[in-house]
XYZ file of C-alpha atoms in Angstrom:
299
model
C -5.407 31.351 7.207
C -2.536 33.577 5.839
C -2.709 32.292 2.107
C -6.532 32.550 2.399
C -6.372 36.226 3.643
C -3.575 37.230 1.144
C -5.675 36.239 -1.974
C -8.867 37.375 -0.705
C -9.691 39.787 -3.199
C -9.684 36.934 -5.643
C -12.087 34.725 -3.967
C -10.214 31.616 -3.624
C -12.038 28.319 -2.988
C -9.586 26.841 -0.167
C -9.325 23.082 -0.015
C -7.119 20.557 2.223
C -3.965 19.349 0.607
C -2.225 16.958 3.112
C -1.767 19.477 6.227
C -2.276 22.528 4.392
C -5.307 25.043 3.016
C -4.271 26.119 -0.046
C -6.421 27.672 -3.118
C -7.914 25.019 -5.261
C -9.275 27.496 -7.590
C -10.187 31.175 -7.890
C -14.234 32.451 -8.182
C -12.480 35.225 -10.204
C -11.101 33.054 -12.576
C -12.814 30.103 -14.554
C -10.723 26.945 -14.724
C -10.887 26.447 -18.400
C -10.165 30.080 -19.365
C -6.944 29.319 -17.094
C -5.838 26.258 -18.506
C -6.113 27.797 -21.795
C -4.904 31.189 -21.582
C -1.584 29.721 -19.788
C -1.004 28.427 -23.088
C -1.817 31.569 -25.041
C 0.843 34.382 -26.161
C 0.563 37.518 -24.023
C -0.646 35.656 -20.953
C 0.499 34.473 -17.595
C -0.545 32.576 -14.670
C 0.281 32.653 -11.107
C 0.579 30.015 -8.447
C 1.121 29.761 -4.832
C 3.261 26.428 -4.381
C 4.428 27.723 -0.726
C 3.376 23.800 0.798
C 6.241 22.435 -0.724
C 9.715 23.065 1.303
C 12.991 24.354 0.642
C 15.921 22.882 2.450
C 19.659 24.708 2.233
C 22.950 23.017 2.749
C 26.411 23.808 1.561
C 27.212 19.745 1.768
C 27.907 19.293 -1.970
C 29.047 15.601 -1.353
C 26.143 14.553 0.505
C 23.783 15.493 -2.341
C 25.640 13.879 -4.701
C 25.800 10.389 -2.384
C 21.824 10.921 -1.927
C 20.514 11.427 -5.197
C 23.173 9.931 -7.635
C 23.699 13.188 -9.631
C 27.109 15.064 -10.049
C 27.094 18.899 -9.420
C 29.983 19.863 -11.060
C 28.769 20.913 -13.981
C 25.507 22.880 -12.532
C 27.193 26.524 -11.931
C 24.057 28.401 -10.795
C 21.789 26.237 -12.512
C 19.174 23.738 -10.782
C 18.518 19.977 -11.838
C 15.408 17.954 -11.181
C 16.414 14.939 -9.369
C 14.910 12.145 -7.249
C 14.580 10.402 -4.054
C 15.030 6.332 -4.295
C 14.250 3.876 -2.350
C 17.028 0.754 -1.263
C 15.316 -1.208 -4.477
C 16.052 2.365 -6.829
C 12.342 2.850 -7.097
C 11.232 6.708 -7.058
C 9.703 7.841 -4.017
C 9.452 11.342 -5.061
C 11.161 14.251 -6.940
C 12.898 17.450 -6.148
C 14.755 20.223 -7.642
C 18.430 20.602 -6.265
C 19.415 24.249 -7.287
C 23.289 25.443 -6.964
C 22.853 28.886 -5.583
C 26.099 31.393 -6.626
C 28.008 28.302 -5.778
C 27.521 29.788 -2.078
C 24.710 26.851 -1.275
C 22.596 24.149 -2.579
C 18.926 24.832 -2.518
C 16.476 21.974 -2.663
C 12.869 22.238 -3.403
C 10.789 19.514 -2.260
C 7.288 18.163 -2.197
C 5.139 18.481 0.810
C 4.356 14.874 1.326
C 8.079 14.114 1.963
C 9.327 17.195 3.824
C 10.099 14.496 7.092
C 12.833 12.719 4.763
C 15.003 15.995 4.416
C 14.278 17.166 7.972
C 15.980 13.900 9.475
C 19.318 14.595 7.241
C 22.103 16.253 9.337
C 23.140 19.316 7.575
C 20.102 19.767 5.487
C 18.202 22.979 6.970
C 14.789 24.150 6.726
C 13.856 27.600 5.416
C 10.595 29.115 5.750
C 9.586 30.584 2.728
C 7.140 31.518 -0.198
C 7.353 29.713 -3.193
C 5.300 31.478 -6.423
C 5.391 30.125 -9.677
C 4.487 32.317 -12.814
C 3.723 30.164 -15.864
C 3.071 31.475 -19.848
C 4.567 33.601 -22.513
C 4.053 37.003 -20.610
C 5.991 35.595 -17.246
C 9.176 36.950 -18.208
C 7.980 40.572 -18.839
C 5.793 40.477 -15.562
C 8.844 39.303 -13.547
C 10.905 41.808 -14.987
C 8.682 44.617 -14.356
C 8.058 43.548 -10.604
C 11.876 43.250 -9.646
C 13.445 45.773 -12.421
C 15.618 43.460 -13.599
C 16.618 41.606 -17.026
C 15.996 38.224 -17.683
C 16.798 37.702 -21.101
C 20.160 36.003 -20.306
C 18.553 33.412 -17.718
C 17.956 30.137 -19.552
C 16.010 27.200 -18.712
C 16.726 25.956 -15.054
C 19.337 28.975 -14.523
C 19.184 30.492 -11.241
C 19.407 34.315 -10.054
C 19.709 35.944 -6.986
C 17.705 39.293 -6.672
C 18.558 39.821 -3.083
C 20.878 37.499 -1.158
C 18.606 34.610 0.960
C 15.628 36.630 0.647
C 14.652 37.011 -3.051
C 15.920 34.296 -5.577
C 14.655 33.345 -8.879
C 14.799 29.986 -11.173
C 13.646 30.020 -14.696
C 11.359 26.411 -14.316
C 8.042 25.874 -13.402
C 5.491 22.823 -13.539
C 3.140 23.278 -16.342
C 4.974 22.827 -19.603
C 5.089 26.714 -20.156
C 7.916 28.818 -19.926
C 7.829 30.249 -16.483
C 9.738 31.132 -13.083
C 9.761 29.805 -9.753
C 10.058 32.580 -6.880
C 11.965 31.773 -3.810
C 10.909 34.451 -0.951
C 11.410 35.492 2.683
C 7.575 35.760 3.975
C 7.749 39.503 4.512
C 9.099 40.039 1.305
C 6.763 37.163 -0.300
C 3.719 38.885 1.073
C 4.415 42.186 -0.497
C 5.289 40.405 -3.656
C 1.854 38.416 -3.834
C 0.187 41.791 -2.968
C 1.688 43.609 -5.818
C 0.739 40.393 -8.320
C -2.841 40.316 -7.061
C -3.261 44.331 -7.702
C -1.753 43.508 -11.178
C -4.208 40.498 -11.743
C -7.002 42.957 -10.928
C -6.207 45.502 -13.424
C -4.927 43.347 -16.104
C -6.753 40.837 -18.234
C -3.704 39.204 -19.184
C -2.487 38.012 -15.473
C -4.443 35.429 -13.957
C -4.092 33.223 -10.959
C -4.354 29.549 -10.856
C -4.987 26.747 -8.020
C -4.392 23.374 -7.618
C -6.976 22.250 -10.149
C -5.734 24.195 -12.611
C -2.210 23.230 -11.891
C -2.609 19.574 -12.063
C -4.387 20.077 -15.547
C -1.851 21.726 -16.625
C 0.625 19.100 -15.770
C -1.393 16.223 -17.089
C -1.711 18.107 -20.441
C 1.823 18.198 -20.513
C 2.686 14.708 -19.813
C 4.199 15.838 -16.548
C 3.934 13.890 -13.235
C 1.900 14.371 -10.040
C 3.905 12.876 -7.867
C 1.716 11.343 -5.908
C 0.005 9.552 -8.416
C 2.699 8.489 -10.987
C 5.560 7.735 -8.624
C 5.635 4.666 -6.563
C 5.523 0.830 -6.686
C 8.275 -0.468 -9.039
C 8.676 2.603 -11.215
C 12.469 2.894 -11.538
C 14.092 5.960 -12.734
C 15.033 4.495 -16.235
C 11.720 3.717 -17.267
C 9.768 4.955 -20.408
C 6.815 5.295 -18.513
C 8.046 8.826 -17.488
C 10.862 9.567 -19.851
C 12.515 10.987 -17.220
C 16.238 9.177 -16.714
C 17.921 12.585 -16.816
C 17.065 12.574 -13.039
C 19.805 10.391 -12.164
C 23.147 10.956 -13.764
C 24.204 8.652 -16.557
C 26.959 6.763 -14.807
C 24.772 6.058 -12.083
C 21.880 4.565 -14.064
C 24.555 2.245 -15.835
C 25.820 1.235 -12.243
C 22.683 0.242 -10.751
C 20.910 -0.618 -14.026
C 17.654 0.981 -13.889
C 14.884 -0.145 -15.501
C 11.032 -0.730 -15.448
C 8.353 -2.578 -17.028
C 5.938 -0.007 -17.456
C 5.325 2.208 -20.345
C 3.158 4.967 -20.082
C 0.379 5.794 -22.380
C -1.691 9.358 -23.099
C -5.043 10.232 -24.544
C -8.321 8.449 -24.913
C -11.364 9.567 -26.501
C -13.576 8.111 -24.008
C -13.469 8.773 -20.291
C -11.487 6.024 -18.085
C -14.143 4.316 -15.916
C -11.876 5.326 -12.669
C -8.002 5.659 -11.703
C -6.682 2.464 -10.451
C -5.352 -1.087 -11.694
C -6.166 -2.221 -15.174
C -6.298 -5.988 -14.775
C -6.061 -8.834 -17.903
C -9.190 -11.364 -18.097
C -7.076 -13.755 -16.275
C -6.774 -11.155 -13.417
C -2.986 -10.232 -14.045
C -2.436 -6.508 -13.320
C -1.228 -5.528 -16.618
C -1.446 -1.326 -15.828
C -3.212 1.227 -13.763
C -5.132 4.711 -14.611
C -3.363 7.845 -13.070
C -5.978 10.255 -14.019
C -9.605 10.713 -15.774
C -9.096 14.134 -16.178
C -10.013 15.996 -19.317
C -7.694 18.302 -20.985
C -9.413 21.551 -22.461
C -6.781 22.829 -24.846
C -6.483 19.147 -26.612
C -10.474 18.425 -25.709
C -9.541 14.683 -25.047
C -9.308 12.757 -21.676
C -5.794 11.943 -20.025
């Protein structure tokens, strides 16, 4: 209800996502328009990702042990990493961020919050997460916070107000963008300001889960619940994301997979699900049957 009221002026179409009610799309903005304009110069699209979780810890040793990464080189930077099963298969992804050498921030997907809640010294934070994506995103964020982001590079972090407003130059649509990690009171004010801006400017849009998924699919990025799981390991060609685990650990544990990811088709697949050969052997699986508006192909 809190989220719905926050975006009421944009006429959100709400839907169930796990235990959350989130905007699937907004009646003020057409899905095709959001997907195409996010990739055009001079535009930015705003997404509420507050269903995701934020955990913080000072335990560098614990993070390196659990996620097989070396954090020494990540000075005020973030890194995409993975939760691994005992068989070294990907359970889910997460973003690990060094924040001013004072703490580590973990941004995790909603479905696996319980995994982090069970780990001692990981502290869950009640915060909003706002993703702003597209060519105009830097100018928009600079104006909102009266700050200069020209020297903030991909996956780097910046603190606007300690433990209250933090920024990472990253996102999940394949475009340049930023994620904002905000305390609830400050977050509400910032979202209201962003809604005001979108009501008065044609180049600032809001997107929901539908637009987010289409943009990610176009960019070859994962929808973790769909693309991870089974016997998909870190060092597999299907995702081309072996950087999620540091090289020495990939060699040590011999990460590999039998799957290769493929891309587009001119005709719509019958349905997502397993693909079988004539003798009944599973040879692959379809994770999506959605159409790319920008490429005019099915993914």
